[in-house]
CSV table of N, CA and C in Angstrom, one decimal:
chain,number,residue,atom,x,y,z
A,1,UNK,N,-10.7,-18.4,19.0
A,1,UNK,CA,-10.4,-17.0,18.7
A,1,UNK,C,-11.5,-16.5,17.8
A,2,UNK,N,-12.3,-15.6,18.2
A,2,UNK,CA,-13.4,-15.0,17.4
A,2,UNK,C,-12.8,-14.0,16.3
A,3,UNK,N,-13.3,-14.1,15.1
A,3,UNK,CA,-12.8,-13.2,14.1
A,3,UNK,C,-13.4,-11.8,14.3
A,4,UNK,N,-12.6,-10.8,14.0
A,4,UNK,CA,-13.0,-9.4,14.1
A,4,UNK,C,-13.5,-9.0,12.7
A,5,UNK,N,-14.7,-8.6,12.6
A,5,UNK,CA,-15.3,-8.3,11.3
A,5,UNK,C,-15.7,-6.8,11.3
A,6,UNK,N,-15.3,-6.1,10.2
A,6,UNK,CA,-15.7,-4.7,10.1
A,6,UNK,C,-16.2,-4.5,8.7
A,7,UNK,N,-17.5,-4.0,8.6
A,7,UNK,CA,-18.1,-3.8,7.3
A,7,UNK,C,-18.4,-2.3,7.2
A,8,UNK,N,-17.9,-1.7,6.1
A,8,UNK,CA,-18.0,-0.3,6.0
A,8,UNK,C,-17.9,0.2,4.6
A,9,UNK,N,-18.2,1.5,4.4
A,9,UNK,CA,-18.1,2.3,3.2
A,9,UNK,C,-17.1,3.4,3.5
A,10,UNK,N,-15.9,3.4,2.9
A,10,UNK,CA,-15.0,4.5,3.2
A,10,UNK,C,-15.4,5.8,2.6
A,11,UNK,N,-15.1,6.9,3.2
A,11,UNK,CA,-15.4,8.2,2.8
A,11,UNK,C,-14.8,8.6,1.4
A,12,UNK,N,-13.7,7.8,1.1
A,12,UNK,CA,-12.9,8.1,-0.1
A,12,UNK,C,-13.6,7.5,-1.4
A,13,UNK,N,-14.6,6.7,-1.2
A,13,UNK,CA,-15.4,6.2,-2.3
A,13,UNK,C,-16.8,6.8,-2.3
A,14,UNK,N,-17.4,6.9,-3.5
A,14,UNK,CA,-18.8,7.4,-3.5
A,14,UNK,C,-19.7,6.4,-2.8
A,15,UNK,N,-20.8,6.9,-2.4
A,15,UNK,CA,-21.8,6.1,-1.7
A,15,UNK,C,-22.3,5.0,-2.6
A,16,UNK,N,-22.6,3.8,-2.1
A,16,UNK,CA,-23.1,2.7,-2.9
A,16,UNK,C,-24.4,3.1,-3.5
A,17,UNK,N,-24.7,2.5,-4.6
A,17,UNK,CA,-26.0,2.8,-5.3
A,17,UNK,C,-27.1,1.8,-4.9
A,18,UNK,N,-26.9,1.1,-3.8
A,18,UNK,CA,-27.8,0.2,-3.3
A,18,UNK,C,-27.6,-0.1,-1.8
A,19,UNK,N,-28.3,-1.1,-1.3
A,19,UNK,CA,-28.2,-1.4,0.1
A,19,UNK,C,-27.1,-2.4,0.4
A,20,UNK,N,-25.9,-2.0,0.2
A,20,UNK,CA,-24.8,-2.9,0.5
A,20,UNK,C,-23.6,-2.1,1.0
A,21,UNK,N,-22.6,-2.8,1.5
A,21,UNK,CA,-21.4,-2.1,2.0
A,21,UNK,C,-20.3,-2.5,1.0
A,22,UNK,N,-19.3,-1.6,0.8
A,22,UNK,CA,-18.3,-1.8,-0.2
A,22,UNK,C,-17.2,-2.6,0.3
A,23,UNK,N,-16.9,-2.6,1.6
A,23,UNK,CA,-15.8,-3.4,2.1
A,23,UNK,C,-16.2,-4.2,3.3
A,24,UNK,N,-15.7,-5.4,3.3
A,24,UNK,CA,-15.8,-6.3,4.5
A,24,UNK,C,-14.4,-6.7,4.9
A,25,UNK,N,-13.9,-6.4,6.1
A,25,UNK,CA,-12.6,-6.7,6.5
A,25,UNK,C,-12.7,-7.8,7.6
A,26,UNK,N,-12.0,-8.9,7.4
A,26,UNK,CA,-12.1,-10.0,8.4
A,26,UNK,C,-10.7,-10.3,8.9
A,27,UNK,N,-10.5,-10.2,10.2
A,27,UNK,CA,-9.2,-10.5,10.8
A,27,UNK,C,-9.4,-11.6,11.8
A,28,UNK,N,-8.5,-12.6,11.7
A,28,UNK,CA,-8.5,-13.7,12.6
A,28,UNK,C,-7.0,-14.0,12.7
A,29,UNK,N,-6.6,-15.3,12.4
A,29,UNK,CA,-5.1,-15.6,12.4
A,29,UNK,C,-4.5,-14.9,11.2
A,30,UNK,N,-5.3,-14.7,10.1
A,30,UNK,CA,-4.8,-13.9,9.0
A,30,UNK,C,-5.9,-12.9,8.7
A,31,UNK,N,-5.8,-12.2,7.6
A,31,UNK,CA,-6.7,-11.1,7.3
A,31,UNK,C,-7.2,-11.2,5.9
A,32,UNK,N,-8.5,-11.1,5.7
A,32,UNK,CA,-9.1,-11.1,4.3
A,32,UNK,C,-9.9,-9.8,4.2
A,33,UNK,N,-9.9,-9.3,2.9
A,33,UNK,CA,-10.7,-8.1,2.6
A,33,UNK,C,-11.5,-8.5,1.4
A,34,UNK,N,-12.8,-8.2,1.5
A,34,UNK,CA,-13.7,-8.4,0.4
A,34,UNK,C,-14.2,-7.1,-0.1
A,35,UNK,N,-14.0,-6.8,-1.4
A,35,UNK,CA,-14.4,-5.5,-1.9
A,35,UNK,C,-15.6,-5.8,-2.9
A,36,UNK,N,-16.7,-5.1,-2.6
A,36,UNK,CA,-17.9,-5.3,-3.5
A,36,UNK,C,-17.6,-4.8,-4.9
A,37,UNK,N,-18.4,-5.3,-5.8
A,37,UNK,CA,-18.3,-4.8,-7.2
A,37,UNK,C,-18.3,-3.3,-7.4
A,38,UNK,N,-17.3,-2.8,-8.1
A,38,UNK,CA,-17.2,-1.4,-8.2
A,38,UNK,C,-17.7,-0.9,-9.6
A,39,UNK,N,-18.3,0.2,-9.6
A,39,UNK,CA,-18.9,0.9,-10.8
A,39,UNK,C,-17.9,2.0,-11.3
A,40,UNK,N,-18.1,2.4,-12.5
A,40,UNK,CA,-17.2,3.5,-13.0
A,40,UNK,C,-17.8,4.8,-12.6
A,41,UNK,N,-17.8,5.1,-11.3
A,41,UNK,CA,-18.4,6.3,-10.8
A,41,UNK,C,-17.3,7.0,-9.9
A,42,UNK,N,-17.3,8.3,-9.8
A,42,UNK,CA,-16.4,9.0,-9.0
A,42,UNK,C,-16.9,9.1,-7.5
A,43,UNK,N,-16.2,9.8,-6.7
A,43,UNK,CA,-16.6,9.9,-5.3
A,43,UNK,C,-18.0,10.6,-5.1
A,44,UNK,N,-18.4,11.4,-6.0
A,44,UNK,CA,-19.7,12.1,-6.0
A,44,UNK,C,-20.8,11.2,-6.5
A,45,UNK,N,-20.4,10.1,-7.1
A,45,UNK,CA,-21.4,9.2,-7.6
A,45,UNK,C,-21.7,9.4,-9.1
A,46,UNK,N,-21.0,10.3,-9.7
A,46,UNK,CA,-21.2,10.6,-11.2
A,46,UNK,C,-20.5,9.5,-12.0
A,47,UNK,N,-21.2,9.1,-13.1
A,47,UNK,CA,-20.6,8.2,-14.0
A,47,UNK,C,-19.4,8.8,-14.7
A,48,UNK,N,-18.3,8.0,-14.8
A,48,UNK,CA,-17.1,8.5,-15.4
A,48,UNK,C,-16.9,7.7,-16.8
A,49,UNK,N,-16.7,8.4,-17.8
A,49,UNK,CA,-16.4,7.8,-19.1
A,49,UNK,C,-17.7,7.2,-19.8
A,50,UNK,N,-18.7,8.0,-19.8
A,50,UNK,CA,-19.9,7.5,-20.6
A,50,UNK,C,-19.6,7.1,-22.0
A,51,UNK,N,-19.9,5.9,-22.4
A,51,UNK,CA,-19.6,5.5,-23.8
A,51,UNK,C,-18.1,5.3,-24.1
A,52,UNK,N,-17.3,5.2,-23.0
A,52,UNK,CA,-15.8,5.1,-23.2
A,52,UNK,C,-15.4,3.9,-22.3
A,53,UNK,N,-15.3,2.7,-22.8
A,53,UNK,CA,-15.0,1.5,-22.1
A,53,UNK,C,-13.6,1.7,-21.3
A,54,UNK,N,-12.6,2.2,-22.0
A,54,UNK,CA,-11.3,2.3,-21.4
A,54,UNK,C,-11.4,3.3,-20.2
A,55,UNK,N,-12.0,4.4,-20.3
A,55,UNK,CA,-12.2,5.3,-19.2
A,55,UNK,C,-12.9,4.7,-18.0
A,56,UNK,N,-13.9,3.9,-18.3
A,56,UNK,CA,-14.7,3.2,-17.3
A,56,UNK,C,-13.8,2.2,-16.5
A,57,UNK,N,-13.0,1.5,-17.3
A,57,UNK,CA,-12.1,0.5,-16.7
A,57,UNK,C,-11.1,1.2,-15.8
A,58,UNK,N,-10.6,2.3,-16.2
A,58,UNK,CA,-9.6,3.0,-15.4
A,58,UNK,C,-10.3,3.4,-14.1
A,59,UNK,N,-11.5,3.9,-14.2
A,59,UNK,CA,-12.2,4.4,-13.0
A,59,UNK,C,-12.5,3.2,-12.0
A,60,UNK,N,-12.9,2.1,-12.5
A,60,UNK,CA,-13.2,0.9,-11.7
A,60,UNK,C,-11.9,0.5,-11.0
A,61,UNK,N,-10.8,0.4,-11.7
A,61,UNK,CA,-9.6,0.0,-11.0
A,61,UNK,C,-9.1,1.1,-10.0
A,62,UNK,N,-9.3,2.3,-10.3
A,62,UNK,CA,-9.0,3.4,-9.4
A,62,UNK,C,-9.8,3.3,-8.1
A,63,UNK,N,-11.1,2.9,-8.3
A,63,UNK,CA,-12.0,2.7,-7.1
A,63,UNK,C,-11.5,1.5,-6.3
A,64,UNK,N,-11.1,0.4,-6.9
A,64,UNK,CA,-10.5,-0.7,-6.2
A,64,UNK,C,-9.3,-0.3,-5.4
A,65,UNK,N,-8.4,0.4,-6.1
A,65,UNK,CA,-7.2,0.9,-5.4
A,65,UNK,C,-7.6,1.8,-4.2
A,66,UNK,N,-8.6,2.7,-4.3
A,66,UNK,CA,-9.0,3.5,-3.2
A,66,UNK,C,-9.5,2.7,-2.1
A,67,UNK,N,-10.3,1.6,-2.4
A,67,UNK,CA,-10.8,0.7,-1.3
A,67,UNK,C,-9.6,0.0,-0.6
A,68,UNK,N,-8.6,-0.4,-1.4
A,68,UNK,CA,-7.4,-1.0,-0.8
A,68,UNK,C,-6.7,-0.1,0.2
A,69,UNK,N,-6.5,1.2,-0.3
A,69,UNK,CA,-5.8,2.2,0.5
A,69,UNK,C,-6.6,2.5,1.7
A,70,UNK,N,-7.9,2.4,1.7
A,70,UNK,CA,-8.8,2.7,2.9
A,70,UNK,C,-8.5,1.8,4.1
A,71,UNK,N,-7.9,0.7,3.8
A,71,UNK,CA,-7.5,-0.2,4.9
A,71,UNK,C,-6.0,-0.4,5.0
A,72,UNK,N,-5.3,0.5,4.4
A,72,UNK,CA,-3.8,0.5,4.5
A,72,UNK,C,-3.1,-0.5,3.5
A,73,UNK,N,-3.9,-1.0,2.5
A,73,UNK,CA,-3.3,-1.9,1.6
A,73,UNK,C,-3.0,-1.3,0.2
A,74,UNK,N,-2.7,-2.2,-0.7
A,74,UNK,CA,-2.4,-1.8,-2.0
A,74,UNK,C,-2.4,-3.0,-2.9
A,75,UNK,N,-2.1,-2.8,-4.2
A,75,UNK,CA,-2.1,-3.9,-5.1
A,75,UNK,C,-1.2,-5.1,-4.7
A,76,UNK,N,-0.2,-4.8,-4.0
A,76,UNK,CA,0.7,-5.9,-3.5
A,76,UNK,C,0.0,-6.9,-2.6
A,77,UNK,N,-1.1,-6.5,-2.1
A,77,UNK,CA,-1.9,-7.3,-1.2
A,77,UNK,C,-3.0,-8.2,-1.9
A,78,UNK,N,-3.1,-8.0,-3.2
A,78,UNK,CA,-4.2,-8.7,-4.0
A,78,UNK,C,-3.7,-10.1,-4.3
A,79,UNK,N,-4.4,-11.1,-4.0
A,79,UNK,CA,-4.1,-12.5,-4.3
A,79,UNK,C,-4.7,-12.8,-5.7
A,80,UNK,N,-3.9,-13.4,-6.6
A,80,UNK,CA,-4.5,-13.8,-7.9
A,80,UNK,C,-4.6,-15.3,-7.9
A,81,UNK,N,-5.7,-15.8,-8.3
A,81,UNK,CA,-5.9,-17.3,-8.4
A,81,UNK,C,-6.2,-17.6,-9.8
A,82,UNK,N,-5.9,-18.8,-10.2
A,82,UNK,CA,-6.2,-19.3,-11.6
A,82,UNK,C,-4.9,-19.4,-12.4
A,83,UNK,N,-5.1,-19.6,-13.7
A,83,UNK,CA,-3.9,-19.8,-14.6
A,83,UNK,C,-3.1,-18.6,-14.8
């Protein structure tokens, strides 16, 4: 069974600031989603919270949530590894 791979940038996130895709979705017997490192930028690409660490963290996590929602997922689908 060949894996179905979809690599894309959802319209709900700002355009990447480099030559990469924000999401890679791999479906086989199970499904994995890889989200590229997110920056504290809004959909228009503008920096959110300049000189404000907390605001930048909120934006990064909001961007991750937006990426999850782009494929019908949410935080309940995030696997945590480690201690």
